[in-house]
Amino acid sequence: MNKNTERLYNGIIKENPTFVLMLGMCPTLAVTTSAVNGLGMGLSTTVVLVLSNLLISLFRKVIPGGVRMPAFIVIVASLVTMVEFIMKAYTPALASQLGVYIPLIVVNCIILGRAESYASKNQPVSSIFDGIGMGLGFTFGLTCIGIVREILGAGQIFGAQILSLEWFTPITIFVMAPGAFLVLAVLVAIMNIVRDKMEAKGKPLAAPSGCITGDCASCGMSSTCTGKSTNSASAAKSE
Amino acid sequence: MSDLFNVSSSPHVRSKDTSSRIMQYVILALLPTTAFGIYNFGIKAAILIVVTIASCIASEWIYEKIVHKESTIKDCSSIVTGLLLALNLPPTLPWWEAVMGGVFAIIVVKMLFGGLGQNFMNPALGARCFLLIAFAADMTNFAIDSYSGATPLAAIRNGESVNLMDMFIGRTAGTIGETSAIAVLIGAIILILLGVIDLRIPATYIVTFVVFLLLFSGHGFDGNYIVAELCGGGLMLGAFFMATDYVTSPITPMGKIVFGICLGIFTGLFRIFGANAEGVSFAIILSNLLVPMIERYTVPRAFGVVKEAKKHE
């Protein structure tokens, strides 16, 4: 597996930000009332994430270590502002649905987390793929939650009525806040069952290590870290 | 010396009460309420009660089969949960929604947190609130053949007059078990005589609620209004049967009093200032969440332990 596809796999499956790393919980719980909202939120975060990873990776040698956080935030905030204007211009319905959660992408910890732990230490190209992987993983997670909540809470999927209201009583709790917690918990539980099953079959999905990236080969703390995972050491050899 | 001493570690004094015996007492005490509910609402209520209890027992059995745990359905706690949940449902509720409530009560509120004794809130009330949010329309549909749709509490809220005698006996609209204050009180007396519950929680609950009504309801000292608020809704059922649940109420004597005061204040807030006429179930589950904190600050002083001297003398 070359490094770029490894990044995609890492973001979507191995360290899925929603189901494995549990990052970005605020938009995950708040906007996933329908599949479209989840998809829209995920994709707009992906765009910001890819561009911010690219820019931060390009500027990584210019930004002084002491002020890197403010610098990252400025980059991310500018990108989010642009995305917000674009969404308001071209998808006004979705923009008003997502409301304040679009500007709040600035403080989404996935974006700052990837900037800090990956983009600021790696080449632009692999940073882009890292952003795509993580962003699509986030989109996947949000859309899954959105689909489940929409089916149970309204009998619809992407806005189309699939369960007839003649015999189906929408379980409205699922489009409200408590439903988000219930659905997320059940989906994470399913994800953990899948991981355990794969482990039992002998092809484990590597567990996320203590640090955010789990990418020991390119980690700055590599020399002092005691919890290095063995498979990333072998990944380093194969590169 | 032929006498053999039974050598074992402490505790040496054991009560005959077991979990299942206490649960059987509670079921016994709930019988008057159940019987009146069936008499009042007819066969529909009976079917709903049976379906809810069956779904609770079945979900406990299936869950324990799946996770390979020893089956605990013999301790009767799921029967109590099912019965209490059913008594908190309107008789017109579709049966599959009641089944969902039973599954939620046992699996989500009780078993996922470790089973009997580990649940953080009353399973029956957790499920009732789940259903109340999930199926708001069905859960507040009290239209019965012979009674008008509005519950007495809703009528009071709208400023209509209510017949106190009907409310006391229970010939009103409402959930299956809440309408009859007298049936609940008979059950409560059974529980108190059997020593299953301690009066502290229900008494402080009711007193605090009455004080709250006097201060904030805007009706002043209006006896009719206060009695109607006490007999209406799930207050009696909640105070004697659900707030006193061993698992989710404090065990310290002082804590029980604090718990009762919290219940009274929350119920008053929800009923008078809230959006709905009823607020007992939300008040109880909210207070259930405060229990660990209440217990922490009300630990009684152990015998012989001197209070720590203050730093400055």
XYZ file of C-alpha atoms in Angstrom:
552
model
C 0.000 0.000 0.000
C 1.582 3.261 -0.947
C 1.597 6.144 1.423
C -1.297 8.062 -0.115
C -3.746 5.202 -0.226
C -2.575 4.273 3.265
C -3.634 7.769 4.371
C -7.073 7.331 2.785
C -7.532 3.912 4.417
C -6.325 5.331 7.727
C -8.844 8.161 7.693
C -11.876 6.272 6.479
C -11.510 2.932 8.278
C -8.651 2.556 10.699
C -8.907 5.859 12.495
C -12.333 6.986 11.462
C -12.737 10.320 13.254
C -16.347 9.659 14.220
C -16.384 6.003 15.188
C -12.826 5.411 16.365
C -11.176 8.659 17.410
C -14.427 10.243 18.641
C -13.400 13.655 17.351
C -15.695 16.455 16.230
C -18.545 15.273 18.448
C -20.282 18.646 18.475
C -21.334 18.703 14.793
C -21.715 14.914 14.862
C -24.438 15.103 17.458
C -26.014 18.384 16.468
C -26.496 18.414 12.706
C -27.099 14.772 11.813
C -30.879 15.007 11.972
C -31.037 13.898 8.345
C -28.745 12.190 5.869
C -28.490 15.324 3.714
C -27.411 17.433 6.666
C -24.791 14.882 7.659
C -23.470 14.648 4.134
C -23.395 18.433 3.716
C -21.617 18.966 6.995
C -19.130 16.200 6.234
C -18.318 17.459 2.764
C -17.890 21.073 3.804
C -15.574 19.945 6.603
C -13.675 17.813 4.090
C -13.101 20.799 1.806
C -11.796 22.884 4.671
C -9.680 20.023 5.948
C -8.030 19.295 2.601
C -7.229 22.955 1.914
C -6.028 23.656 5.438
C -3.818 20.562 5.418
C -2.362 21.668 2.087
C -1.684 25.262 3.179
C -0.306 24.315 6.576
C 1.925 21.697 5.024
C 3.228 24.249 2.519
C 3.922 26.809 5.230
C 5.172 24.333 7.813
C 8.791 25.517 7.589
C 7.808 29.203 7.734
C 5.470 29.121 10.736
C 7.453 29.512 13.983
C 6.728 26.779 16.512
C 5.726 29.149 19.294
C 2.837 30.762 17.418
C 1.767 27.821 15.271
C -1.680 27.514 16.900
C -2.790 31.093 16.107
C -1.321 30.695 12.637
C -3.257 27.469 12.015
C -6.450 29.043 13.297
C -6.062 32.037 10.965
C -5.666 29.707 7.992
C -8.596 27.524 9.000
C -10.846 30.476 9.799
C -10.189 32.094 6.419
C -11.025 28.864 4.640
C -14.191 28.360 6.685
C -15.336 31.887 5.915
C -14.894 31.199 2.212
C -16.779 27.901 2.428
C -19.567 29.583 4.334
C -19.988 32.313 1.706
C -19.946 29.724 -1.073
C -22.574 27.615 0.672
C -24.777 30.619 1.308
C -24.549 31.533 -2.369
C -25.103 28.122 -3.941
C -26.844 25.938 -1.343
C -28.816 28.410 0.762
C -31.246 25.767 2.034
C -28.482 23.564 3.392
C -26.637 26.591 4.773
C -29.663 27.676 6.772
C -30.205 24.091 7.974
C -26.652 23.804 9.270
C -26.769 27.335 10.656
C -24.122 28.188 13.202
C -22.373 24.848 12.747
C -20.708 26.036 9.538
C -18.692 28.818 11.225
C -18.053 26.386 14.043
C -16.047 24.191 11.651
C -13.173 26.513 12.663
C -13.041 24.911 16.075
C -13.664 21.365 14.870
C -10.903 19.433 16.578
C -10.405 17.148 13.592
C -9.064 20.060 11.548
C -6.710 21.433 14.165
C -5.776 17.878 15.156
C -4.727 16.937 11.629
C -2.898 20.239 11.205
C -0.965 19.773 14.410
C -0.246 16.075 14.183
C 0.096 15.468 10.462
C 0.137 18.399 8.068
C 2.694 20.421 10.007
C 5.187 17.544 9.780
C 4.584 16.073 6.322
C 4.778 16.682 2.591
C 1.919 18.615 0.959
C 0.764 15.705 -1.214
C 0.434 13.194 1.587
C -1.178 15.919 3.719
C -3.829 16.377 1.036
C -4.540 12.656 1.046
C -4.627 12.669 4.823
C -7.222 15.446 4.651
C -9.274 13.587 2.047
C -9.155 10.382 4.080
C -10.080 11.997 7.359
C -12.715 14.195 5.729
C -14.351 11.273 3.942
C -14.221 9.241 7.143
C -16.000 12.073 8.923
C -18.522 12.380 6.084
C -19.108 8.631 6.180
C -19.709 8.724 9.931
C -22.054 11.700 9.802
C -24.013 10.312 6.867
C -24.445 6.936 8.576
C -25.774 8.597 11.709
C -27.962 10.883 9.616
C -29.445 7.989 7.634
C -30.335 6.001 10.746
C -31.833 8.995 12.498
C -33.811 10.044 9.421
C -35.257 6.565 8.853
C -36.279 6.099 12.481
C -37.300 9.658 13.167
C -39.138 10.536 9.964
C -39.358 7.369 7.852
C -37.356 9.091 5.138
C -34.004 8.610 3.509
C -32.361 11.600 1.794
C -35.765 13.279 1.978
C -37.688 10.491 0.207
C -40.443 8.833 2.185
C -39.577 5.131 2.318
C -41.716 4.085 5.276
C -45.324 4.931 4.661
C -46.822 7.100 7.377
C -49.988 5.026 7.123
C -48.490 2.302 9.275
C -45.281 3.855 10.534
C -45.305 6.238 13.484
C -42.124 8.339 13.340
C -40.107 7.895 16.507
C -39.473 11.593 16.956
C -36.906 11.147 19.702
C -34.408 10.157 17.009
C -34.444 13.536 15.318
C -33.980 15.208 18.690
C -30.799 15.480 20.731
C -31.149 12.272 22.809
C -31.546 10.247 19.619
C -28.152 11.438 18.409
C -26.473 9.991 21.477
C -28.367 6.701 21.196
C -27.601 6.246 17.499
C -23.944 7.219 17.879
C -23.493 4.798 20.773
C -25.071 1.922 18.879
C -23.030 2.596 15.725
C -19.782 2.780 17.728
C -20.734 -0.487 19.409
C -21.293 -2.115 16.007
C -17.936 -0.747 14.830
C -16.254 -2.303 17.883
C -17.920 -5.656 17.203
C -16.607 -5.537 13.633
C -13.104 -4.752 14.896
C -13.230 -7.635 17.373
C -14.485 -10.034 14.712
C -11.668 -9.025 12.354
C -9.163 -9.430 15.148
C -10.481 -12.906 15.879
C -10.099 -13.795 12.214
C -6.473 -12.746 12.369
C -6.611 -9.633 10.235
C -6.857 -6.944 12.881
C -7.672 -3.372 12.148
C -4.826 -1.772 14.032
C -6.114 -0.137 17.156
C -5.536 3.593 17.330
C -2.471 4.246 19.425
C -2.305 6.773 22.234
C -1.389 9.709 20.062
C -3.829 11.193 17.598
C -2.174 10.035 14.409
C -0.899 6.619 15.338
C 1.684 7.291 12.686
C 4.888 6.591 14.574
C 7.216 6.742 11.579
C 6.756 10.455 11.075
C 5.979 11.422 14.656
C 8.212 14.008 16.256
C 8.028 12.231 19.604
C 9.075 8.934 18.054
C 12.388 8.686 19.875
C 10.901 9.090 23.339
C 7.565 7.343 22.876
C 7.131 4.055 24.700
C 3.833 3.052 23.157
C 4.968 2.652 19.590
C 2.789 0.274 17.643
C 4.671 -2.458 15.852
C 2.812 -2.304 12.583
C 3.769 1.302 11.950
C 7.382 0.285 12.410
C 6.929 -2.266 9.656
C 5.154 0.360 7.584
C 8.211 2.535 8.007
C 10.414 -0.272 6.716
C 8.335 -0.857 3.630
C 8.442 2.754 2.596
C -19.106 -30.770 72.843
C -21.255 -31.701 69.959
C -22.320 -28.166 69.065
C -20.765 -27.037 65.871
C -20.290 -23.374 65.375
C -21.026 -21.952 62.026
C -17.771 -20.229 61.145
C -18.005 -17.670 58.408
C -16.924 -14.141 57.700
C -19.185 -11.192 58.444
C -22.007 -10.176 58.095
C -23.429 -12.549 60.685
C -26.874 -11.066 60.992
C -28.884 -11.672 57.877
C -32.378 -10.583 57.025
C -34.801 -12.921 55.326
C -35.504 -10.275 52.730
C -34.045 -11.100 49.366
C -34.306 -9.076 46.183
C -36.989 -11.352 44.846
C -39.008 -11.245 48.073
C -38.977 -7.446 48.101
C -39.985 -7.405 44.460
C -42.886 -9.731 45.285
C -43.985 -7.351 48.035
C -43.930 -4.474 45.560
C -45.983 -6.471 43.069
C -48.455 -7.276 45.835
C -48.695 -3.611 46.740
C -49.263 -2.680 43.108
C -52.164 -5.092 42.749
C -54.913 -2.683 43.930
C -53.702 -0.059 41.450
C -53.458 -2.607 38.650
C -56.878 -4.027 39.399
C -58.443 -0.594 39.477
C -56.716 0.350 36.220
C -58.147 -2.722 34.507
C -61.581 -2.072 35.997
C -61.446 1.552 34.930
C -60.075 1.202 31.416
C -61.168 -2.287 30.508
C -59.566 -5.092 28.575
C -57.291 -2.730 26.636
C -55.441 -1.850 29.819
C -55.120 -5.515 30.790
C -53.617 -6.393 27.417
C -51.198 -3.474 27.642
C -50.041 -4.535 31.113
C -49.459 -8.127 30.025
C -47.623 -7.078 26.858
C -45.357 -4.663 28.725
C -44.437 -7.161 31.435
C -43.820 -9.854 28.836
C -41.562 -7.576 26.813
C -39.546 -6.683 29.924
C -39.037 -10.310 30.939
C -38.263 -11.368 27.385
C -35.702 -8.626 26.830
C -33.936 -9.430 30.082
C -33.833 -13.128 29.197
C -32.664 -12.548 25.625
C -30.026 -10.012 26.629
C -28.565 -12.378 29.208
C -28.567 -15.208 26.675
C -26.696 -13.049 24.170
C -24.007 -11.857 26.565
C -23.768 -15.285 28.267
C -24.734 -14.067 31.700
C -26.555 -16.024 34.319
C -30.257 -15.447 33.942
C -31.682 -13.110 36.574
C -35.319 -13.106 35.543
C -36.216 -15.077 38.664
C -35.593 -12.057 40.886
C -38.879 -10.589 39.605
C -37.368 -7.142 39.122
C -38.255 -7.113 35.436
C -41.866 -7.877 36.340
C -41.911 -4.849 38.641
C -40.329 -2.696 35.944
C -42.831 -3.898 33.368
C -45.783 -3.405 35.675
C -44.693 0.085 36.723
C -44.063 1.044 33.117
C -47.488 -0.224 32.072
C -49.157 1.703 34.894
C -47.474 4.810 33.489
C -48.834 4.377 29.980
C -52.134 5.644 28.641
C -54.485 2.716 27.939
C -54.839 3.712 24.285
C -51.136 3.272 23.502
C -50.459 0.900 20.562
C -49.025 -2.364 21.894
C -45.807 -2.212 19.874
C -44.912 1.131 21.412
C -45.326 -0.450 24.841
C -43.042 -3.285 23.763
C -40.462 -0.735 22.663
C -40.721 0.920 26.058
C -40.140 -2.401 27.792
C -37.098 -3.142 25.662
C -35.704 0.346 26.306
C -36.271 0.058 30.056
C -34.555 -3.282 30.430
C -31.807 -3.175 27.829
C -30.789 0.466 27.621
C -31.484 1.712 31.134
C -30.864 -1.446 33.154
C -28.802 -4.169 31.487
C -26.312 -1.997 29.621
C -25.337 -0.415 32.918
C -24.835 -3.787 34.606
C -28.260 -5.106 35.544
C -30.245 -4.855 38.731
C -28.593 -2.604 41.271
C -26.441 -0.788 38.720
C -28.988 1.249 36.813
C -28.557 4.992 37.237
C -32.218 5.862 36.826
C -35.508 4.127 37.353
C -35.904 1.879 34.277
C -39.682 2.212 34.116
C -39.547 5.993 34.263
C -36.604 6.166 31.880
C -38.686 4.224 29.383
C -41.757 6.351 30.041
C -39.798 9.519 29.296
C -38.313 7.878 26.201
C -41.808 7.065 24.968
C -43.058 10.502 25.930
C -40.457 12.143 23.707
C -40.605 9.499 20.979
C -44.383 9.243 20.628
C -45.615 12.483 22.150
C -49.022 12.283 20.497
C -49.792 8.686 21.492
C -48.471 9.123 24.992
C -50.736 12.078 25.726
C -53.818 10.663 24.046
C -56.092 10.029 27.008
C -59.342 9.760 25.113
C -61.330 6.939 26.699
C -64.881 5.949 25.844
C -66.600 7.214 28.935
C -64.309 10.045 29.948
C -63.361 13.286 28.322
C -59.905 13.537 26.827
C -58.225 15.921 29.207
C -56.609 14.625 32.369
C -57.623 16.381 35.589
C -54.203 18.029 35.731
C -54.625 19.509 32.276
C -58.100 20.672 33.259
C -56.770 22.416 36.368
C -54.084 24.036 34.301
C -56.721 25.407 31.957
C -58.613 26.785 34.921
C -61.498 24.307 34.714
C -62.979 22.824 37.842
C -62.519 19.161 38.667
C -64.460 16.710 40.781
C -62.197 15.879 43.725
C -64.087 12.733 44.686
C -63.707 11.316 41.164
C -60.019 12.083 41.276
C -59.570 10.421 44.643
C -61.365 7.253 43.565
C -59.903 7.397 40.095
C -62.829 7.735 37.695
C -60.850 10.094 35.469
C -58.721 10.028 32.352
C -55.022 9.393 32.704
C -52.465 6.627 32.570
C -53.522 3.152 33.673
C -52.175 3.337 37.194
C -52.153 6.994 38.112
C -55.843 7.858 38.245
C -56.811 6.334 41.568
C -55.194 7.960 44.581
C -56.953 5.581 46.960
C -55.636 2.436 45.251
C -52.097 3.817 45.325
C -52.470 4.694 48.997
C -53.642 1.174 49.847
C -50.534 -0.153 48.119
C -48.375 2.382 49.938
C -49.756 1.271 53.309
C -48.969 -2.352 52.419
C -45.385 -1.379 51.557
C -44.941 0.610 54.750
C -46.389 -2.162 56.929
C -44.143 -4.725 55.285
C -41.203 -2.426 55.909
C -40.276 -2.247 52.247
C -40.259 1.528 51.975
C -39.275 4.255 54.321
C -41.632 7.207 54.674
C -38.864 9.786 54.460
C -38.797 10.137 50.679
C -42.556 10.238 49.959
C -43.272 12.437 52.977
C -40.632 15.068 52.218
C -41.570 14.883 48.547
C -45.240 15.644 49.211
C -44.588 18.265 51.875
C -42.059 20.107 49.707
C -44.424 19.986 46.765
C -47.278 21.437 48.833
C -45.031 24.216 50.148
C -43.916 24.944 46.606
C -47.547 25.150 45.474
C -48.421 27.516 48.311
C -45.541 29.796 47.440
C -45.510 29.804 43.662
C -48.725 28.427 42.176
C -50.542 31.746 42.403
C -53.560 30.041 43.961
C -52.569 30.887 47.505
C -54.026 28.705 50.219
C -56.666 26.946 48.166
C -57.361 23.519 49.663
C -59.216 22.177 46.643
C -56.439 23.113 44.297
C -53.754 21.517 46.470
C -55.646 18.260 46.941
C -56.381 18.114 43.237
C -52.699 18.613 42.379
C -51.744 15.886 44.859
C -54.274 13.345 43.615
C -53.854 14.226 39.966
C -51.239 12.816 37.660
C -48.549 10.396 38.711
C -47.559 12.130 41.926
C -48.867 9.507 44.365
C -47.689 6.583 42.260
C -44.322 8.260 41.744
C -43.830 9.244 45.364
C -44.556 5.836 46.865
C -43.494 3.382 44.191
C -40.901 4.987 41.967
C -39.051 7.578 44.010
C -38.467 4.913 46.674
C -36.757 2.496 44.287
C -33.773 1.184 46.278
C -31.302 1.369 43.451
C -31.920 4.930 42.387
C -32.624 6.677 45.682
C -30.090 7.638 48.375
C -29.392 5.154 51.167
C -28.377 7.698 53.785
C -31.229 8.938 56.033
C -30.325 12.574 55.499
C -29.907 11.941 51.786
C -33.461 10.630 51.555
C -34.768 13.905 52.917
C -32.655 15.956 50.517
C -33.827 13.675 47.686
C -37.482 14.230 48.635
C -36.974 17.985 48.688
C -35.352 17.893 45.235
C -38.296 15.864 43.926
C -40.832 18.302 45.342
C -39.087 21.325 43.899
C -38.580 19.786 40.453
C -42.156 18.537 40.254
C -43.444 21.957 41.252
C -41.230 23.672 38.702
C -42.257 21.336 35.894
C -45.960 21.417 36.695
C -46.311 25.139 37.258
C -43.696 26.679 34.998
C -43.147 23.865 32.503
C -44.765 23.330 29.133
C -46.789 20.281 30.233
C -49.302 19.736 32.989
C -47.384 16.712 34.294
C -43.781 16.606 35.484
C -43.441 13.787 37.994
C -41.548 11.363 35.788
C -39.032 13.956 34.630
C -38.597 15.164 38.204
C -37.853 11.651 39.419
C -35.338 10.732 36.741
C -33.619 14.095 37.122
C -33.352 13.566 40.877
C -32.096 10.015 40.253
C -29.130 11.585 38.510
C -28.393 13.731 41.572
C -28.333 10.734 43.927
C -24.570 10.021 43.834
C -23.881 13.647 44.735
C -26.520 13.701 47.485
C -25.089 10.536 49.028
C -21.588 11.921 48.939
C -22.488 14.901 51.094
C -24.838 13.139 53.511
C -22.696 10.258 54.756
C -23.651 9.810 58.424
C -20.934 10.022 61.043
C -19.787 6.579 62.097
C -20.311 5.710 65.752
C -17.385 6.881 67.851
C -15.812 9.067 65.195
C -15.180 12.570 66.454
C -15.847 15.421 64.117
C -12.608 16.797 62.793
C -11.541 19.805 64.839
C -11.501 23.068 63.003
C -8.096 24.336 62.020
C -8.143 27.570 64.023
C -8.810 27.084 67.710
